[in-house]
């Protein structure tokens, strides 16, 4: 009867009519969220202590990426000084070792023996990510919290690509954490109840993802570092939302994205000099790294977070848990709720990081998975 042929043109037409960016109303709403967070984040988070008190975590093992500076350093330090086994997954291992020595000195007066180790991880190399996961999984040590903290925002810089061929914001902020999260699912299951905590950004509210042009090379959109950053952060929320749905409740793994707020960190070193000056002129509005670490620490350690993730899963909520800088649940951007785009981002991401479409299900069932990167078989 030619039913499929007749149905094809409307579907194709719909694809062509898909928006190529945020509508102006969505754009304004998104920027309103960003501005509100910048101006009022201190008031919104005034109920929080700084540093944040942590529950007993002596039996927790936490992997923290990008933990030699900024928010990641604060997360790793506070977890370690609270008694957790912390794995600093970093590119600069020497800097990490020096930090540990300093933390040990700082902790001597409290009679705390820190349990911190360093492992090499370069997010600009998917081979490095796969090798890290392979090395960790071989140890059969459970992980209770994977904190994907590392990120870049190279404002004003021209488009750059990793040696894997992917735009650098996309790879560091989305692809590499996605690969690490999926490959560590077996060890996260052993640490159940466990969490994958993705340090995201309020800037995802003004992001837009084209699953057919995630590298922003087609010419449909003119590349800017702003587009690279905001789209990578939105892609992370979308991928995390599908991962949250694909992991069965019995696996005991929660998936959470957090906003640290507007924070003065080493990301600012990539900003134009005039913007860096503005950052220094408005310290009241901008969080320091310790304040910016609170939402990630809350998401990684508070018992209520696992319950919240399970509630969203049972309610079939379209997005994963999102914790704002005030450590309260928040609703991510309107665009992140686009379920069809979520799955398109999911499929494209798995293709880009060299994993089969059923990788999550197979890893959860204890099967081996072939990855295009690293030594995995």
Short mmCIF file of C-alpha atoms in Angstrom, two decimals:
data_model
loop_
_atom_site.label_atom_id
_atom_site.label_comp_id
_atom_site.label_asym_id
_atom_site.label_seq_id
_atom_site.Cartn_x
_atom_site.Cartn_y
_atom_site.Cartn_z
CA UNK A 1 0.00 0.00 0.00
CA UNK A 2 3.03 2.29 0.23
CA UNK A 3 2.10 3.38 3.76
CA UNK A 4 5.73 3.80 4.82
CA UNK A 5 6.51 5.88 1.72
CA UNK A 6 3.49 8.07 2.32
CA UNK A 7 4.48 8.57 5.96
CA UNK A 8 8.08 9.42 5.17
CA UNK A 9 7.64 12.96 3.74
CA UNK A 10 5.83 14.38 6.80
CA UNK A 11 8.46 12.86 9.09
CA UNK A 12 11.23 14.26 6.91
CA UNK A 13 9.49 17.60 6.85
CA UNK A 14 9.28 17.62 10.62
CA UNK A 15 12.99 16.93 10.86
CA UNK A 16 13.71 19.85 8.50
CA UNK A 17 11.47 22.11 10.56
CA UNK A 18 13.21 21.25 13.81
CA UNK A 19 14.50 24.43 15.35
CA UNK A 20 18.10 25.31 14.72
CA UNK A 21 18.44 27.10 18.06
CA UNK A 22 16.48 28.41 21.01
CA UNK A 23 13.47 30.60 20.31
CA UNK A 24 13.74 34.14 21.60
CA UNK A 25 11.30 33.43 24.44
CA UNK A 26 13.33 30.40 25.56
CA UNK A 27 16.49 32.48 25.22
CA UNK A 28 15.10 35.23 27.46
CA UNK A 29 13.84 32.73 30.03
CA UNK A 30 17.20 31.01 30.05
CA UNK A 31 19.10 34.24 30.61
CA UNK A 32 16.67 35.21 33.36
CA UNK A 33 17.67 32.04 35.22
CA UNK A 34 21.35 32.82 34.71
CA UNK A 35 21.01 36.43 35.89
CA UNK A 36 18.87 35.40 38.85
CA UNK A 37 21.50 32.89 39.93
CA UNK A 38 24.29 35.45 39.65
CA UNK A 39 22.47 38.20 41.57
CA UNK A 40 20.68 36.15 44.21
CA UNK A 41 22.69 32.94 44.68
CA UNK A 42 24.05 34.12 48.04
CA UNK A 43 20.56 34.85 49.31
CA UNK A 44 19.22 31.57 47.94
CA UNK A 45 22.07 29.63 49.61
CA UNK A 46 22.10 31.65 52.86
CA UNK A 47 20.81 28.61 54.79
CA UNK A 48 23.96 26.62 53.94
CA UNK A 49 27.07 26.43 56.10
CA UNK A 50 30.49 27.02 54.61
CA UNK A 51 32.20 24.62 54.62
CA UNK A 52 29.33 22.21 54.38
CA UNK A 53 29.09 19.64 57.20
CA UNK A 54 29.25 16.12 55.79
CA UNK A 55 27.61 12.95 57.13
CA UNK A 56 29.82 9.99 58.21
CA UNK A 57 31.59 8.88 55.01
CA UNK A 58 34.49 6.76 56.26
CA UNK A 59 33.27 3.80 54.22
CA UNK A 60 32.87 5.72 50.94
CA UNK A 61 35.15 5.62 47.91
CA UNK A 62 34.84 8.68 45.69
CA UNK A 63 36.48 9.40 42.32
CA UNK A 64 36.82 13.10 41.59
CA UNK A 65 37.97 14.34 38.19
CA UNK A 66 39.73 17.68 37.78
CA UNK A 67 40.62 17.75 41.47
CA UNK A 68 43.83 19.81 41.42
CA UNK A 69 42.14 23.21 41.26
CA UNK A 70 38.93 25.10 41.87
CA UNK A 71 35.77 23.29 42.86
CA UNK A 72 37.28 19.85 42.27
CA UNK A 73 40.13 20.52 44.69
CA UNK A 74 37.65 21.61 47.37
CA UNK A 75 35.46 18.55 46.78
CA UNK A 76 38.42 16.17 47.05
CA UNK A 77 39.89 17.92 50.10
CA UNK A 78 36.65 18.02 52.06
CA UNK A 79 35.77 14.42 51.25
CA UNK A 80 39.25 13.28 52.28
CA UNK A 81 39.27 15.26 55.51
CA UNK A 82 35.83 13.82 56.34
CA UNK A 83 37.27 10.31 56.09
CA UNK A 84 36.40 9.14 52.57
CA UNK A 85 38.75 7.20 50.30
CA UNK A 86 39.33 9.75 47.54
CA UNK A 87 40.74 9.03 44.10
CA UNK A 88 42.03 12.15 42.38
CA UNK A 89 41.61 11.46 38.66
CA UNK A 90 43.77 14.15 37.10
CA UNK A 91 46.03 15.01 34.21
CA UNK A 92 48.74 16.60 36.39
CA UNK A 93 49.61 13.86 38.89
CA UNK A 94 52.54 15.80 40.33
CA UNK A 95 50.30 18.71 41.32
CA UNK A 96 47.87 16.24 42.92
CA UNK A 97 50.63 14.61 44.98
CA UNK A 98 51.78 18.03 46.20
CA UNK A 99 48.22 18.86 47.25
CA UNK A 100 47.93 15.63 49.21
CA UNK A 101 51.14 16.42 51.08
CA UNK A 102 49.76 19.85 51.98
CA UNK A 103 46.43 18.36 53.10
CA UNK A 104 48.28 15.87 55.29
CA UNK A 105 50.13 18.73 56.97
CA UNK A 106 46.91 20.70 57.44
CA UNK A 107 45.20 17.65 58.96
CA UNK A 108 47.90 16.73 61.47
CA UNK A 109 46.30 18.76 64.24
CA UNK A 110 43.04 16.85 63.80
CA UNK A 111 44.69 13.40 63.99
CA UNK A 112 43.23 12.48 60.59
CA UNK A 113 44.99 9.98 58.34
CA UNK A 114 43.93 10.90 54.83
CA UNK A 115 43.13 8.09 52.40
CA UNK A 116 43.84 9.73 49.06
CA UNK A 117 45.39 8.34 45.89
CA UNK A 118 46.14 9.76 42.46
CA UNK A 119 45.43 8.23 39.07
CA UNK A 120 46.24 9.60 35.63
CA UNK A 121 43.27 10.78 33.57
CA UNK A 122 43.33 13.08 30.54
CA UNK A 123 39.82 13.94 29.38
CA UNK A 124 41.15 15.20 26.06
CA UNK A 125 42.05 11.58 25.28
CA UNK A 126 39.28 9.00 25.19
CA UNK A 127 41.99 6.33 25.22
CA UNK A 128 43.08 7.72 28.59
CA UNK A 129 39.50 7.61 29.88
CA UNK A 130 39.02 4.00 28.78
CA UNK A 131 42.38 2.95 30.25
CA UNK A 132 41.50 4.61 33.57
CA UNK A 133 38.20 2.72 33.74
CA UNK A 134 39.88 -0.53 32.78
CA UNK A 135 42.55 -0.11 35.47
CA UNK A 136 40.00 0.73 38.13
CA UNK A 137 37.57 -2.05 37.24
CA UNK A 138 40.45 -4.55 37.37
CA UNK A 139 40.87 -3.73 41.08
CA UNK A 140 37.27 -4.76 41.84
CA UNK A 141 37.04 -1.93 44.37
CA UNK A 142 33.51 -0.52 44.70
CA UNK A 143 32.89 3.16 43.97
CA UNK A 144 30.20 5.00 45.89
CA UNK A 145 30.43 8.31 44.08
CA UNK A 146 31.84 9.27 40.69
CA UNK A 147 32.09 13.06 40.62
CA UNK A 148 32.60 14.29 37.06
CA UNK A 149 33.85 17.73 37.98
CA UNK A 150 36.49 18.59 35.36
CA UNK A 151 35.40 21.08 32.72
CA UNK A 152 36.63 23.86 30.47
CA UNK A 153 35.22 27.16 29.22
CA UNK A 154 37.70 28.82 26.86
CA UNK A 155 35.89 32.08 26.23
CA UNK A 156 36.97 33.89 23.10
CA UNK A 157 39.21 31.07 21.91
CA UNK A 158 38.96 29.72 18.35
CA UNK A 159 37.47 26.28 17.81
CA UNK A 160 39.87 23.54 18.86
CA UNK A 161 39.66 19.78 18.50
CA UNK A 162 41.05 16.94 20.59
CA UNK A 163 43.24 14.28 19.04
CA UNK A 164 40.07 12.17 18.90
CA UNK A 165 38.61 14.72 16.49
CA UNK A 166 36.01 16.25 18.79
CA UNK A 167 35.50 19.89 19.74
CA UNK A 168 37.29 20.38 23.05
CA UNK A 169 34.34 21.69 25.10
CA UNK A 170 32.23 18.79 23.87
CA UNK A 171 34.88 16.21 24.72
CA UNK A 172 35.94 17.47 28.16
CA UNK A 173 32.51 18.56 29.39
CA UNK A 174 30.40 15.78 27.91
CA UNK A 175 31.94 12.93 25.92
CA UNK A 176 34.73 11.97 28.32
CA UNK A 177 32.51 12.06 31.46
CA UNK A 178 29.87 10.05 29.58
CA UNK A 179 32.41 7.37 28.63
CA UNK A 180 33.82 7.25 32.16
CA UNK A 181 30.34 6.98 33.71
CA UNK A 182 29.25 4.11 31.48
CA UNK A 183 32.49 2.14 31.79
CA UNK A 184 32.47 2.42 35.60
CA UNK A 185 28.91 1.12 35.96
CA UNK A 186 30.09 -2.33 37.16
CA UNK A 187 32.12 -0.85 40.02
CA UNK A 188 29.35 1.65 40.83
CA UNK A 189 26.97 -1.29 41.17
CA UNK A 190 29.35 -2.87 43.68
CA UNK A 191 29.22 0.38 45.66
CA UNK A 192 25.41 0.58 45.63
CA UNK A 193 23.72 2.77 46.67
CA UNK A 194 26.00 4.96 44.58
CA UNK A 195 25.81 8.15 42.57
CA UNK A 196 27.15 9.65 39.38
CA UNK A 197 27.43 13.37 40.07
CA UNK A 198 27.97 15.63 37.07
CA UNK A 199 29.08 19.16 37.90
CA UNK A 200 27.05 21.04 35.33
CA UNK A 201 26.28 24.75 34.96
CA UNK A 202 23.40 27.19 35.06
CA UNK A 203 24.61 28.15 31.56
CA UNK A 204 22.97 25.02 30.16
CA UNK A 205 19.70 27.01 30.35
CA UNK A 206 20.87 29.02 27.33
CA UNK A 207 22.34 26.01 25.51
CA UNK A 208 21.09 24.21 22.41
CA UNK A 209 22.20 20.84 21.04
CA UNK A 210 21.96 19.73 17.44
CA UNK A 211 22.53 15.94 17.61
CA UNK A 212 23.50 15.94 13.93
CA UNK A 213 26.16 18.61 14.47
CA UNK A 214 27.48 18.20 18.00
CA UNK A 215 30.97 19.20 16.83
CA UNK A 216 29.52 22.45 15.38
CA UNK A 217 31.30 21.95 12.06
CA UNK A 218 28.42 21.80 9.56
CA UNK A 219 28.14 25.57 9.19
CA UNK A 220 24.50 25.59 10.32
CA UNK A 221 25.65 27.52 13.39
CA UNK A 222 28.68 29.74 13.60
CA UNK A 223 30.98 28.38 16.28
CA UNK A 224 31.82 30.39 19.36
CA UNK A 225 33.25 29.22 22.65
CA UNK A 226 29.93 30.24 24.23
CA UNK A 227 28.06 27.83 21.93
CA UNK A 228 30.66 25.14 22.55
CA UNK A 229 30.34 25.44 26.32
CA UNK A 230 26.58 25.85 26.72
CA UNK A 231 25.73 23.08 24.24
CA UNK A 232 28.18 20.68 25.92
CA UNK A 233 26.57 21.32 29.30
CA UNK A 234 23.07 20.79 27.90
CA UNK A 235 24.24 17.60 26.17
CA UNK A 236 25.47 16.35 29.55
CA UNK A 237 22.04 16.91 31.14
CA UNK A 238 20.30 15.17 28.23
CA UNK A 239 22.66 12.18 28.22
CA UNK A 240 22.44 11.91 32.02
CA UNK A 241 18.65 11.89 31.79
CA UNK A 242 18.65 8.90 29.45
CA UNK A 243 21.32 7.13 31.53
CA UNK A 244 19.11 7.67 34.58
CA UNK A 245 16.25 5.94 32.74
CA UNK A 246 18.38 3.08 31.36
CA UNK A 247 19.84 2.06 34.71
CA UNK A 248 17.36 -0.25 36.47
CA UNK A 249 16.29 0.63 40.00
CA UNK A 250 17.79 -2.57 41.39
CA UNK A 251 21.26 -1.46 40.25
CA UNK A 252 21.15 1.20 42.95
CA UNK A 253 22.91 3.93 40.94
CA UNK A 254 21.58 7.49 40.97
CA UNK A 255 22.45 10.03 38.28
CA UNK A 256 22.56 13.67 39.32
CA UNK A 257 23.55 16.93 37.66
CA UNK A 258 24.41 19.86 39.89
CA UNK A 259 24.91 23.57 39.41
CA UNK A 260 27.73 24.95 41.56
CA UNK A 261 26.49 28.48 41.01
CA UNK A 262 28.49 31.32 39.48
CA UNK A 263 31.95 30.55 40.84
CA UNK A 264 35.36 32.19 40.68
CA UNK A 265 37.56 29.27 39.63
CA UNK A 266 40.36 28.56 37.19
CA UNK A 267 37.76 28.58 34.41
CA UNK A 268 38.08 32.38 34.74
CA UNK A 269 41.70 32.20 33.63
CA UNK A 270 40.39 31.66 30.09
CA UNK A 271 38.19 34.76 30.21
CA UNK A 272 39.14 38.08 28.58
CA UNK A 273 41.06 40.40 30.91
CA UNK A 274 38.13 42.79 31.21
CA UNK A 275 35.80 39.97 32.29
CA UNK A 276 38.38 38.74 34.82
CA UNK A 277 38.48 42.26 36.23
CA UNK A 278 34.68 42.28 36.52
CA UNK A 279 34.84 38.99 38.40
CA UNK A 280 37.19 40.56 40.93
CA UNK A 281 35.03 43.67 41.29
CA UNK A 282 31.87 41.79 42.29
CA UNK A 283 33.05 39.26 44.88
CA UNK A 284 29.80 39.53 46.79
CA UNK A 285 27.85 37.92 43.96
CA UNK A 286 30.42 35.31 42.93
CA UNK A 287 30.96 32.14 44.99
CA UNK A 288 34.44 31.04 45.93
CA UNK A 289 35.47 27.46 45.22
CA UNK A 290 34.52 26.22 48.67
CA UNK A 291 31.01 27.64 48.32
CA UNK A 292 30.77 26.27 44.79
CA UNK A 293 31.62 22.77 46.00
CA UNK A 294 28.60 22.46 48.26
CA UNK A 295 26.04 21.22 45.75
CA UNK A 296 28.36 18.47 44.49
CA UNK A 297 29.26 17.40 48.04
CA UNK A 298 25.57 17.34 48.95
CA UNK A 299 24.70 15.29 45.87
CA UNK A 300 27.52 12.82 46.56
CA UNK A 301 26.90 12.24 50.27
CA UNK A 302 23.40 13.12 51.42
CA UNK A 303 21.17 10.02 51.84
CA UNK A 304 18.11 11.88 50.56
CA UNK A 305 19.61 12.19 47.07
CA UNK A 306 19.31 8.45 46.36
CA UNK A 307 15.68 8.58 47.45
CA UNK A 308 15.06 11.59 45.22
CA UNK A 309 16.60 9.85 42.19
CA UNK A 310 14.44 6.79 42.80
CA UNK A 311 11.30 8.92 43.15
CA UNK A 312 11.99 10.57 39.77
CA UNK A 313 12.57 7.16 38.19
CA UNK A 314 9.34 5.71 39.58
CA UNK A 315 7.41 8.80 38.46
CA UNK A 316 8.96 8.46 34.96
CA UNK A 317 10.12 12.07 35.14
CA UNK A 318 11.68 13.02 31.77
CA UNK A 319 14.95 14.39 33.19
CA UNK A 320 17.45 13.26 35.78
CA UNK A 321 17.83 14.84 39.20
CA UNK A 322 19.19 18.38 39.06
CA UNK A 323 20.47 20.03 42.25
CA UNK A 324 20.87 23.80 42.30
CA UNK A 325 23.66 25.74 44.00
CA UNK A 326 21.47 26.04 47.11
CA UNK A 327 21.40 22.23 47.43
CA UNK A 328 17.71 22.06 46.57
CA UNK A 329 16.09 20.17 43.68
CA UNK A 330 15.64 22.31 40.57
CA UNK A 331 14.13 21.82 37.15
CA UNK A 332 16.72 21.92 34.35
CA UNK A 333 16.08 23.87 31.16
CA UNK A 334 13.00 23.52 28.99
CA UNK A 335 15.19 22.25 26.18
CA UNK A 336 16.54 19.43 28.36
CA UNK A 337 12.99 18.05 28.57
CA UNK A 338 12.89 17.35 24.81
CA UNK A 339 12.79 13.56 25.07
CA UNK A 340 13.33 12.87 21.37
CA UNK A 341 16.43 15.06 21.37
CA UNK A 342 17.62 13.36 24.55
CA UNK A 343 17.65 9.99 22.82
CA UNK A 344 19.26 11.40 19.69
CA UNK A 345 22.02 12.88 21.87
CA UNK A 346 22.30 9.54 23.67
CA UNK A 347 22.72 7.54 20.48
CA UNK A 348 25.13 10.02 18.92
CA UNK A 349 27.20 10.18 22.09
CA UNK A 350 27.56 6.39 22.31
CA UNK A 351 28.62 6.36 18.68
CA UNK A 352 31.21 9.08 19.28
CA UNK A 353 32.70 7.42 22.38
CA UNK A 354 32.89 4.05 20.66
CA UNK A 355 30.33 2.06 22.64
CA UNK A 356 27.49 -0.14 21.36
CA UNK A 357 23.92 1.04 21.84
CA UNK A 358 23.27 -1.69 24.44
CA UNK A 359 26.44 -1.01 26.45
CA UNK A 360 24.61 0.01 29.62
CA UNK A 361 22.36 -3.04 29.67
CA UNK A 362 25.25 -5.41 29.03
CA UNK A 363 27.50 -3.88 31.67
CA UNK A 364 24.68 -3.97 34.23
CA UNK A 365 24.22 -7.67 33.46
CA UNK A 366 27.92 -8.31 33.99
CA UNK A 367 28.77 -8.85 30.33
CA UNK A 368 31.90 -7.57 28.61
CA UNK A 369 31.64 -4.63 26.26
CA UNK A 370 33.95 -3.69 23.41
CA UNK A 371 35.04 -0.08 23.28
CA UNK A 372 36.78 1.60 20.38
CA UNK A 373 39.15 3.28 22.82
CA UNK A 374 41.63 1.92 25.35
CA UNK A 375 42.36 -1.77 25.83
CA UNK A 376 38.83 -2.99 26.65
CA UNK A 377 37.71 -6.19 25.01
#
